[in-house]
């Protein structure tokens, strides 16, 4: 039962994304840009944290 619910959820998300791209490509591009900026910020934060740890936790 959980597998079917998961498949249905994936299909709903895919249909929503396709609908968004078809009806408003500019807004879809904005969402993609926001997503990549978030990923970039998270990667930078992880790099800063790893540097902090490598330096022995000193600022």
GROMACS .gro file of C-alpha atoms in nm:
model
   59
    1UNK     CA    1   0.000   0.000   0.000
    2UNK     CA    2   0.283   0.242   0.085
    3UNK     CA    3   0.449   0.175  -0.249
    4UNK     CA    4   0.132   0.269  -0.434
    5UNK     CA    5   0.099   0.589  -0.233
    6UNK     CA    6   0.460   0.675  -0.313
    7UNK     CA    7   0.404   0.616  -0.685
    8UNK     CA    8   0.092   0.830  -0.680
    9UNK     CA    9   0.276   1.110  -0.500
   10UNK     CA   10   0.558   1.100  -0.758
   11UNK     CA   11   0.308   1.111  -1.046
   12UNK     CA   12   0.127   1.407  -0.887
   13UNK     CA   13   0.455   1.598  -0.848
   14UNK     CA   14   0.560   1.522  -1.206
   15UNK     CA   15   0.224   1.633  -1.344
   16UNK     CA   16   0.238   1.952  -1.136
   17UNK     CA   17   0.589   2.034  -1.259
   18UNK     CA   18   0.492   1.973  -1.621
   19UNK     CA   19   0.179   2.187  -1.577
   20UNK     CA   20   0.388   2.467  -1.426
   21UNK     CA   21   0.643   2.454  -1.708
   22UNK     CA   22   0.378   2.453  -1.980
   23UNK     CA   23   0.157   2.726  -1.833
   24UNK     CA   24   0.424   2.965  -1.701
   25UNK     CA   25   0.780   2.892  -1.818
   26UNK     CA   26   0.920   3.214  -1.670
   27UNK     CA   27   0.796   3.130  -1.321
   28UNK     CA   28   0.928   2.774  -1.361
   29UNK     CA   29   1.270   2.916  -1.451
   30UNK     CA   30   1.257   3.135  -1.141
   31UNK     CA   31   1.184   2.830  -0.926
   32UNK     CA   32   1.477   2.642  -1.079
   33UNK     CA   33   1.706   2.940  -1.017
   34UNK     CA   34   1.592   2.963  -0.655
   35UNK     CA   35   1.654   2.590  -0.612
   36UNK     CA   36   2.007   2.609  -0.755
   37UNK     CA   37   2.087   2.913  -0.541
   38UNK     CA   38   1.973   2.718  -0.235
   39UNK     CA   39   2.190   2.421  -0.329
   40UNK     CA   40   2.485   2.652  -0.392
   41UNK     CA   41   2.441   2.825  -0.055
   42UNK     CA   42   2.415   2.489   0.122
   43UNK     CA   43   2.733   2.362  -0.047
   44UNK     CA   44   2.918   2.681   0.052
   45UNK     CA   45   2.799   2.643   0.411
   46UNK     CA   46   2.918   2.281   0.419
   47UNK     CA   47   3.255   2.389   0.280
   48UNK     CA   48   3.284   2.662   0.543
   49UNK     CA   49   3.195   2.411   0.814
   50UNK     CA   50   3.451   2.158   0.686
   51UNK     CA   51   3.717   2.431   0.683
   52UNK     CA   52   3.623   2.528   1.038
   53UNK     CA   53   3.650   2.164   1.151
   54UNK     CA   54   3.983   2.120   0.969
   55UNK     CA   55   4.116   2.426   1.152
   56UNK     CA   56   4.029   2.271   1.487
   57UNK     CA   57   3.710   2.465   1.543
   58UNK     CA   58   3.883   2.800   1.560
   59UNK     CA   59   3.726   3.105   1.398
   0.00000   0.00000   0.00000
